[in-house]
Structure formats: C-alpha cells, structure tokens
XYZ file of C-alpha atoms in Angstrom:
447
model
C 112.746 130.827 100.326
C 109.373 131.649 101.702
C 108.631 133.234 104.541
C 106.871 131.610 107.630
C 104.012 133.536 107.593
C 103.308 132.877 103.980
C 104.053 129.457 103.714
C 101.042 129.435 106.382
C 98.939 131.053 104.772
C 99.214 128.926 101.779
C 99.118 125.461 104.221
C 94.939 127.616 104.926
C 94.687 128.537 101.802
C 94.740 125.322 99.378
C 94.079 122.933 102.857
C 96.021 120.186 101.372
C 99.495 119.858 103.451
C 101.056 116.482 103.797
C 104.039 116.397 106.418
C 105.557 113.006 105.882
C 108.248 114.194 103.668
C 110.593 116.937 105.246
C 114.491 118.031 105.862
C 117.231 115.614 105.533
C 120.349 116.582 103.434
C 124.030 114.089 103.178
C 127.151 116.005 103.772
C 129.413 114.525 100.889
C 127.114 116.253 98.117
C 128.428 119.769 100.074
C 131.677 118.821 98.809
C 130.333 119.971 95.377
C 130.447 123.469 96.438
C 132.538 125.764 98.396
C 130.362 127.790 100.018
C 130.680 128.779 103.642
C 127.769 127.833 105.973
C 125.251 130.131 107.058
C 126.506 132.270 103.799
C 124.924 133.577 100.435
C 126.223 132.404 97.460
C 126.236 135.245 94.761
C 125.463 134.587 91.207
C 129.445 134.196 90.021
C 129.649 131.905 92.812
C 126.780 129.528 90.890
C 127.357 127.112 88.039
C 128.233 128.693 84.556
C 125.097 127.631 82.317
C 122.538 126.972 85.219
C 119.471 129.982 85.121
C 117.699 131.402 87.781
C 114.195 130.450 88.065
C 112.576 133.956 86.296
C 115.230 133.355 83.471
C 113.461 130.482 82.614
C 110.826 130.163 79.798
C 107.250 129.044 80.987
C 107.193 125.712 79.481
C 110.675 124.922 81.558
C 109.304 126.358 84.390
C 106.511 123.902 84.746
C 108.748 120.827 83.388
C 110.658 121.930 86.280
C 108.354 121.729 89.499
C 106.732 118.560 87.801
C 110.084 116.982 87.814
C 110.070 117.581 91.598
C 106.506 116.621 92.114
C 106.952 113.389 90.007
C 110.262 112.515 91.819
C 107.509 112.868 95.310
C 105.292 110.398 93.383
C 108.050 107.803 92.900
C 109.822 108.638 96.311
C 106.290 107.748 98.241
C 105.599 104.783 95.970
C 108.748 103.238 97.293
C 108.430 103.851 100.803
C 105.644 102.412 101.442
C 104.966 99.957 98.327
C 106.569 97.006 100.953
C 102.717 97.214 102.412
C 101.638 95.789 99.506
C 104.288 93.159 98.841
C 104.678 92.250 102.025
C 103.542 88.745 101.899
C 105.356 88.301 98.212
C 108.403 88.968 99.655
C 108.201 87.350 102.784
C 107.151 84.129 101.167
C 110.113 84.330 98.234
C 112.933 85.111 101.225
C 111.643 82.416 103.280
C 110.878 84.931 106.338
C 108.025 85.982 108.014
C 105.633 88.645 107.707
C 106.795 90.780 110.679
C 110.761 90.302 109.768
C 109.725 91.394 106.693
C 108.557 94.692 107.854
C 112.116 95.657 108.499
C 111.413 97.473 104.913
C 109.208 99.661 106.065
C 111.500 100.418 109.544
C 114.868 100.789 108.519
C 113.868 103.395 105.570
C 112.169 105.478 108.571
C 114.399 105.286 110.894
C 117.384 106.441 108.180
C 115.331 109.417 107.405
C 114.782 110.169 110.636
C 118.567 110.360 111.256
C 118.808 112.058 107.916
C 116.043 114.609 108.189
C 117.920 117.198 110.479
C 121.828 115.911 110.174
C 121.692 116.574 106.272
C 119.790 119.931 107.125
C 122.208 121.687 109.046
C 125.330 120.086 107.226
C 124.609 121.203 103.733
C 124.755 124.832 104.662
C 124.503 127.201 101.856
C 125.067 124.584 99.175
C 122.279 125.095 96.356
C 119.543 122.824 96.533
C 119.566 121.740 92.888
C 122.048 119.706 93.901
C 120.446 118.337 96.510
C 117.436 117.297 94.697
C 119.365 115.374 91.644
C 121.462 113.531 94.348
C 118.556 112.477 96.300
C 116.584 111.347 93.118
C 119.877 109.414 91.854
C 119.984 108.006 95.680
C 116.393 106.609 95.138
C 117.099 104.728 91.731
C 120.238 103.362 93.021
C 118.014 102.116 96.165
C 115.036 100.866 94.122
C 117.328 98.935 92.325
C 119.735 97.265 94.499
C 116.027 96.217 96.310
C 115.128 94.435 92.891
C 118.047 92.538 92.473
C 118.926 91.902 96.008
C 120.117 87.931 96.105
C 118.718 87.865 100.090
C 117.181 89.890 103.109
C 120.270 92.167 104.291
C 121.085 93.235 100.568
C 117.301 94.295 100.383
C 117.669 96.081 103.112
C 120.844 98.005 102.008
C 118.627 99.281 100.038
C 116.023 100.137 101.683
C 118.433 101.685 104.546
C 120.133 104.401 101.380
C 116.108 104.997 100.190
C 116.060 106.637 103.751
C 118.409 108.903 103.147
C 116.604 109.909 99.934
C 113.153 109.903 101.877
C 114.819 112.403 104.803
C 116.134 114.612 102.724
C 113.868 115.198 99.411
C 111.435 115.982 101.523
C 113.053 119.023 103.807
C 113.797 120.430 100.319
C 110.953 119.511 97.900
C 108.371 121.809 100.665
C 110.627 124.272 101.546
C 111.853 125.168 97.496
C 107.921 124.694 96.252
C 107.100 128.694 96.376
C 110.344 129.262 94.333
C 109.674 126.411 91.541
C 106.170 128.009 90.868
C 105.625 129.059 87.700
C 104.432 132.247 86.474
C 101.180 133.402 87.880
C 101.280 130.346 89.922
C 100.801 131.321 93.227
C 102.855 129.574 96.346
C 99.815 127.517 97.674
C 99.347 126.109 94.037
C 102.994 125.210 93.713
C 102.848 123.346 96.852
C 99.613 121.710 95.985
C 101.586 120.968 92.734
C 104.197 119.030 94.310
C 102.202 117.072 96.767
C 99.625 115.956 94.017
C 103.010 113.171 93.954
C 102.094 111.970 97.502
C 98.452 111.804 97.008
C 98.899 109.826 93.628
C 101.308 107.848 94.922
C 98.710 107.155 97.932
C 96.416 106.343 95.137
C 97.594 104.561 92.984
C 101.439 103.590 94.401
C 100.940 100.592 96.278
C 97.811 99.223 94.803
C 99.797 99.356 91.131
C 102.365 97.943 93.144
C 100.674 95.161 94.845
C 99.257 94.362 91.066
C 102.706 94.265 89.156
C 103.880 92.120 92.192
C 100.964 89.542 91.359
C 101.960 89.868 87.609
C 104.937 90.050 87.687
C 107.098 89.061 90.617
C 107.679 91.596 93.504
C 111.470 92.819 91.834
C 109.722 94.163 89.064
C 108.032 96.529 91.081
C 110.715 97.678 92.478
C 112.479 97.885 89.332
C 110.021 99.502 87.684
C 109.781 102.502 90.372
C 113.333 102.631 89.888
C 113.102 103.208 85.985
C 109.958 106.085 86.586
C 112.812 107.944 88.736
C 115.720 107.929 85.613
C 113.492 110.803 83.165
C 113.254 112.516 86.898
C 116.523 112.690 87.361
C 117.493 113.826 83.542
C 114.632 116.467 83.877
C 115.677 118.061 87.397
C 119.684 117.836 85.479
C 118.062 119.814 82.674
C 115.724 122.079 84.170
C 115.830 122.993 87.152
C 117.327 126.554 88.160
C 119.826 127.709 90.707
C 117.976 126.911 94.512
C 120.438 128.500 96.577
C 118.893 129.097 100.105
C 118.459 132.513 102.044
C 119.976 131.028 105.294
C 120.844 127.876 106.699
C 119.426 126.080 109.009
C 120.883 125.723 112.438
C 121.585 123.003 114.902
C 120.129 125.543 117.881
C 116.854 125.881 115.271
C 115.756 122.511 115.509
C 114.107 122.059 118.701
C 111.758 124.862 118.214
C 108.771 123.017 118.002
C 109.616 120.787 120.791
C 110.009 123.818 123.176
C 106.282 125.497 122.395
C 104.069 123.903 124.872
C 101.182 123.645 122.661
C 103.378 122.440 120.065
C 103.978 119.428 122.174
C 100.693 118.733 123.035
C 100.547 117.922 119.178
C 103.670 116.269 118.782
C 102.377 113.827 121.498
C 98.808 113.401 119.836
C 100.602 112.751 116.724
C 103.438 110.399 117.814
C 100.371 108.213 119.759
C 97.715 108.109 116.897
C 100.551 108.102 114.090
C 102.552 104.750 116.239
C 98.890 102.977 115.671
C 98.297 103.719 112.336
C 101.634 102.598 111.524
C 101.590 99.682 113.557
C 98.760 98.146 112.245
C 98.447 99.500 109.003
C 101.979 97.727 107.937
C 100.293 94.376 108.612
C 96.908 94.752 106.890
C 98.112 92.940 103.758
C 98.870 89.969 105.491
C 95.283 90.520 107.822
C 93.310 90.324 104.356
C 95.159 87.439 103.613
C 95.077 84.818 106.152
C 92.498 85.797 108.466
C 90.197 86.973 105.693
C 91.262 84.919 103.329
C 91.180 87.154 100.361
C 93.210 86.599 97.031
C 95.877 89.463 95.944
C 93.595 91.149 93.179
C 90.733 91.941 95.976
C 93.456 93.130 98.731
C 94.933 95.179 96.049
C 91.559 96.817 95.985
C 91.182 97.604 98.969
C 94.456 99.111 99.484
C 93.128 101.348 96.462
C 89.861 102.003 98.047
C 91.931 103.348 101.163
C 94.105 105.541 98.828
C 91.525 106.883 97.196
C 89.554 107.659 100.539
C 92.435 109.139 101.582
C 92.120 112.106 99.086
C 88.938 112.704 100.346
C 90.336 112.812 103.893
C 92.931 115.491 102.902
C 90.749 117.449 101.353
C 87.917 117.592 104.323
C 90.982 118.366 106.489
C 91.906 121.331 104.413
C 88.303 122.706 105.013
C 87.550 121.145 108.736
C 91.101 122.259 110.007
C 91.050 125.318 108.865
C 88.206 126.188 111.201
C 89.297 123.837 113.998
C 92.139 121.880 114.384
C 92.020 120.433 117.436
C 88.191 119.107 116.890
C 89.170 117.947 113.220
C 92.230 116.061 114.856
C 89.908 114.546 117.790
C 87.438 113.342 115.039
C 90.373 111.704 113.267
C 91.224 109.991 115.825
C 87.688 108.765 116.688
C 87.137 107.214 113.103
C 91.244 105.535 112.690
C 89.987 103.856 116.814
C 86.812 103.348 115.756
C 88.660 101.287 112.649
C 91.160 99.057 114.462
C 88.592 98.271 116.743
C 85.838 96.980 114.638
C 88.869 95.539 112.167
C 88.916 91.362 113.923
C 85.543 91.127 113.840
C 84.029 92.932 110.715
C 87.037 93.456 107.946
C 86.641 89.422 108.130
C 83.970 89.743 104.753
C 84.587 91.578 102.320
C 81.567 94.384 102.955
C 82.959 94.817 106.575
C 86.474 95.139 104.945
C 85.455 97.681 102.335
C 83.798 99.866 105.070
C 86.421 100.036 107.165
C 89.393 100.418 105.182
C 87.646 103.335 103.812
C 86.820 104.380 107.188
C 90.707 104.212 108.131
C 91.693 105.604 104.523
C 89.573 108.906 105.099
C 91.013 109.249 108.318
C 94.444 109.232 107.443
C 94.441 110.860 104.443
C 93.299 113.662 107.225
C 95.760 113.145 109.958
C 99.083 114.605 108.189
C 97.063 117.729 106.716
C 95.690 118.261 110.735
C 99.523 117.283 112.278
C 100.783 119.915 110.216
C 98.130 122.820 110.436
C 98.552 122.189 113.915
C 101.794 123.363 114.502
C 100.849 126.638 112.120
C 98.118 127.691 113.721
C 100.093 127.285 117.532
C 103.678 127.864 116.649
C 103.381 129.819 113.194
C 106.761 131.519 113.767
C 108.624 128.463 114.613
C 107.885 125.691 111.614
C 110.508 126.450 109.265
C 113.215 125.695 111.400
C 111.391 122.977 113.916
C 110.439 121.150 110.718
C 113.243 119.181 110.132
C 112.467 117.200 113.855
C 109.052 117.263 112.968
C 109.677 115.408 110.142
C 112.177 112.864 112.069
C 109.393 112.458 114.534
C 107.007 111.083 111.657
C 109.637 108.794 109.828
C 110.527 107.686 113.623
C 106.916 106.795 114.324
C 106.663 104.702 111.222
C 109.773 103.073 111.701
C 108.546 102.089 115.554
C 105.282 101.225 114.386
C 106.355 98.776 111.496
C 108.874 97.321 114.217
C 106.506 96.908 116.931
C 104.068 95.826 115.022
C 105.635 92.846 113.513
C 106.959 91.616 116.712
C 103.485 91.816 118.107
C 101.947 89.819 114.713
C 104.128 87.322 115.028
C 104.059 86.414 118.427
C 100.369 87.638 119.070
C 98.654 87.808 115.740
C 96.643 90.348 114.164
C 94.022 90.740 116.855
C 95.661 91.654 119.531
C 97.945 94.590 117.314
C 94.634 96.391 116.372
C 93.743 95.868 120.132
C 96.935 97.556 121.451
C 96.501 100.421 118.313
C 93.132 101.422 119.318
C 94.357 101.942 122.634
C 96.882 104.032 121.490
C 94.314 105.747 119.635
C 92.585 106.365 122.511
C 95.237 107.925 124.291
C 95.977 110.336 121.484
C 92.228 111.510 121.574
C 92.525 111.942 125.214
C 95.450 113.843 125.071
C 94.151 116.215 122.323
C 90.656 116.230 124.187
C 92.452 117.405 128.093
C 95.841 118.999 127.129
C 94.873 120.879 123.939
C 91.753 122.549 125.265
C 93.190 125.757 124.966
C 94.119 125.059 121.195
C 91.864 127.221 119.045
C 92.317 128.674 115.171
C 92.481 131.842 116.683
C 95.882 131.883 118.018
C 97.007 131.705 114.356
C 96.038 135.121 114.449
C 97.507 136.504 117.333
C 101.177 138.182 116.981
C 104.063 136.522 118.002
C-alpha cells in the first residue's frame, strides 16, 4: 500500500487524478480466503504458484498493471457508453429517452452501495482476487446487457456492472504504486492506470455510439464485453499477490465528511457534479431532436468533448496544483457558462462544437480539482474517506441521470440545462463564500 502522504504527492506530481472510480469490494469473493479481518496474511498463507510483485520479470510486470489499466478502459466504456446509445435503445425497447436513463442510474447507485460495503467486508483478503472477480463481474454484465430480451433484464445488468464499477475502482487506485514496474515511479503507475479512463473518455462512447449506428446497439455492448475476456486471462496470469497492509474500517469512512473544509468540497462537488450529470445524460437525445443532427455528427461531438476533456485534466494538473479552489471556481464558470448558452447556440452545428468543447474541457477538469481538493485540505484523511467519496460521485450520477430524465420528459431539454446552470451556480457560490479560506498552502502544513 502507499502511504497518504505519497500517494499525494504523486496526485501534484503527474496532475492527472480522476476520482470516479474508487472502493467497493462483494463479500462472497472473501469466502476464497481465510484470513481474519484487519490481519496480515503471511506468504504461506498466499496461493502456492502466485509471485510477489519484485519476483516478477519486467515484461510481466508491465503486462500486469496494463491488464488493470485496460480492465479501467473497458470498465468506463461501459458505464457511461448508454450516453451514446441512448436514443438506439430507447427507440428498439419502445421507451423513452428519460426511462431509458435508468442505465446510467442504477449502475451508480449499485456502486455507490458497493463502494464502502465491499471495502470494509473484504478485510485482509488479497486484492488479486478482487480484481479478476470484478473484471469477470463486468463481462458477465456487458453481456447479459447485449442479449437482454427487454428493459428489466438490461437492467440486471447494468445493476451487477455497479458492483464491478464500486469496487474496481477502490482497488485499481489504491494497488497502482504496488503494480509499478521497475523504475516506474508511483505517480507514473497511477498515470498508467488512468490513461484507461481518459481513453475510454476518448474514444469509449464515441466508438460506441459508431458500432451502435453500424451495428445495432447489442453489439456494443457485446463487444466491450469480449475486450474484458484477454483482461481477465491476463490479471489470472499475471498479476502478483496484492495482499493489503490494513483494512479498512467502518469508523474510517466518514473521515472526509467530518473535515470542515472537506465538506465545503464535497458540497461544491455534489452541486456542480448533479448538473453535469443531469444534463450531460440527455445531450444525445438534445443533438438529436432539437438540433436535428444525424448519429455520425453527434458521435463527433461526443468525441470532440472526450478529447477536450484530456486537455481539461491536464490544465487541472497544472492550475490545481497552484490553486484549487480558483481552478474549481473557473470550472464551474465554463460547465454554467455551457448549459446556459446550450438552447440557444448548440442548435447549429458551430454553436454545438463550441460548447461541447467548452463543457468537455471543463469536465475533464472537475474530477482532477474534486480530488486535489480533498489532498491539499484533508491530506491525512483520503485513504480511508475515499471509499464515501467515491459513493458520493457514483450517487451524484445516479441522481443526476434520474432527475434528469424525469425533467426531459415532462419539461424538455430547455428547462434541464436551465435548472443545471443553476445548480452550477450554486456550486460556484459555495466554493467562492465557504472555501475562502481554502489555499494550496495548507497541503503543507502538518497535521
């Protein structure tokens, strides 16, 4: 495991720190060990035939973390590739496009469940295990989605890719300093592993969105499914003993929650991350009937906002690292300034292309400033207040795809990016009047 301090560091170091993944374990994969909570395993305790990570040749070494960081790719793709198929699906079930954002809620609000339970209930167990159960979980989701014969099989599905989302994630950051190759340092190994979420931000759902047009919405799934089987036989194959240093704790979880400046984040980023959510869900189905563009051009621009969105995370990395809390007010100002302009300009197709990338850059800033955040207020406290943290961000999206779809299809479009913006605006206000006293510096200071 790594320390607080030095996963910290790395988080200033590299600037590139996405916090939608995070903790989430299931208890029936403990049953594969017999290990007493809150106690370390020795090596005769381990698996005959499984190597520690420095007994392990170079070459399997980096098979190994890009096993992990592949599995991130895939595990993204499929949580948010409904964005993209929204409409596809919704007009094969026969539903509309807001009941059809129950993919996108029930996913988050599994892995917000799943995030601290499976945390504290898998105890000591090694976290090899973890990660090949979570990565079969995944397939076995993907593909029950593909072949679902209506709406509440789909969503069976989507309901056990929660679990998978929850707790990959807890694990995937947390094991990415012990994974690194040699003379790969922790901040590269991390960067390593989330090159999966900014790829999958790339080129996930606008991939996605294409095979649906070519091929039929299923296949997409399917296809995400089949990327995760040479994942799974690599992590079988390669990766090394992960048993942790200590578990976590159900009395460790709040930690983040009790720091007052802590909360003054958690509130910015439950208000800005609700709008995004909200309105972000629907913008498939904006481009479509009140723009009236076809599915190659709205699969652009859901690339153009990917690939804005790497630019986002790595301004944050730079910006943040100097000041958080005026990075994270100017992030706010540009997703507001977005959703507000969104009726009446992302009508054309210039107006669209400026604002989605607009909103894109944004984002792709947002999770990097959410998490340096909490490092640079609560620095001693992340490791074990990340598994809520996490929750919180699967809970927003899961409210914000809910909400949202209620409000499109009883309100339309316009008056969701209406309500968003003011959410917006509350988050800036919040960040503006309650986090004055937020400054880089208190990084710094001792605990």
């Amino acid at each position: 495991m790594i320390t607080i301090e030095r996963s910290a560091c790395s988080i200033f170091k590299t600037g590139s720190y996405n916090p939608f993944p995070i903790p989430s374990p299931f208890a029936w994969l403990q049953a594969t060990l017999t290990l007493e909570p809150n106690t370390m395993p020795s090596a005769s305790q381990a698996p005959s035939g499984l190597p520690e990570h420095n007994q392990q040749s170079l070459k399997q070494q980096w098979l190994a973390i890009l096993s992990v960081a592949v599995g991130a790719f895939a595990l993204v793709t499929s949580e948010f590739l409904p964005v993209g198929v929204l409409n596809d699906v919704a007009s094969d079930l026969g539903i509309s496009a807001g009941h059809a954002g129950l993919m996108v809620t029930l996913p988050g609000i599994m892995a917000a469940l799943a995030a601290p339970l499976l945390s504290v209930s898998i105890g000591a167990m090694d976290r090899r295990y973890l990660l090949i159960g979570l990565t079969l979980i995944m397939i076995i989701a993907n593909s029950v989605v593909a072949f679902a014969s209506d709406f509440s099989l789909l969503l069976f599905g989507r309901v056990l890719l929660g679990i998978s989302i929850g707790g990959f994630w807890a694990t995937a950051i947390a094991l990415s300093g012990r994974l690194a190759p040699k003379s790969v340092d922790v901040a590269k190994a991390t960067s390593i592993i989330m090159m999966g979420v900014t790829l999958a931000t790339v080129l996930g759902v606008p991939v996605g969105t294409w095979l649906s047009g070519l091929m039929g919405w299923r296949m997409t799934f399917l296809v995400t499914a089949l990327v995760g089987v040479p994942v799974l036989l690599a992590q079988v194959f390669l990766l090394p003993r992960l048993n942790p240093e200590k578990a976590i704790r159900v009395s460790d979880l709040p930690a983040l929650f009790i720091n007052p400046q802590a909360r003054v984040g958690l509130i910015a980023v439950l208000l800005i991350g609700l709008a995004h959510f909200a309105a972000y869900t629907y913008v498939a189905p904006f481009f479509k009937y009140s723009s009236g563009f076809d599915g190659p051009t709205i699969g652009s621009l859901l690339l153009l906002f990917g690939v804005a969105g790497v630019f986002g995370n790595i301004f944050a990395g730079f910006a943040a690292n100097r000041s958080v809390r005026h990075t994270l007010l100017l992030v706010a100002l540009m997703i507001g300034t977005s959703t507000a302009l969104f009726p009446y300009f992302a009508t054309g197709m210039t107006g669209a292309a400026m604002l989605i990338g607009l909103w894109g850059f944004a984002f792709g800033a947002f999770p990097a400033c959410a998490s340096i955040w909490m490092f640079v207020v609560a620095p001693k406290d992340v490791e074990r207040g990340m598994p809520l943290f996490v929750a919180l961000f699967q809970v927003i999206i899961a409210l914000g795809s809910f909400f949202g779809g209620r409000i499109v299809d009883q309100l339309g479009s316009a008056v969701l990016l209406s309500l968003a913006t003011a959410l917006v605006g509350a988050g800036f206000v919040t960040v503006l009047v309650l986090g004055r006293k937020v400054s880089n510096s208190l990084a710094a200071q001792p605990a």
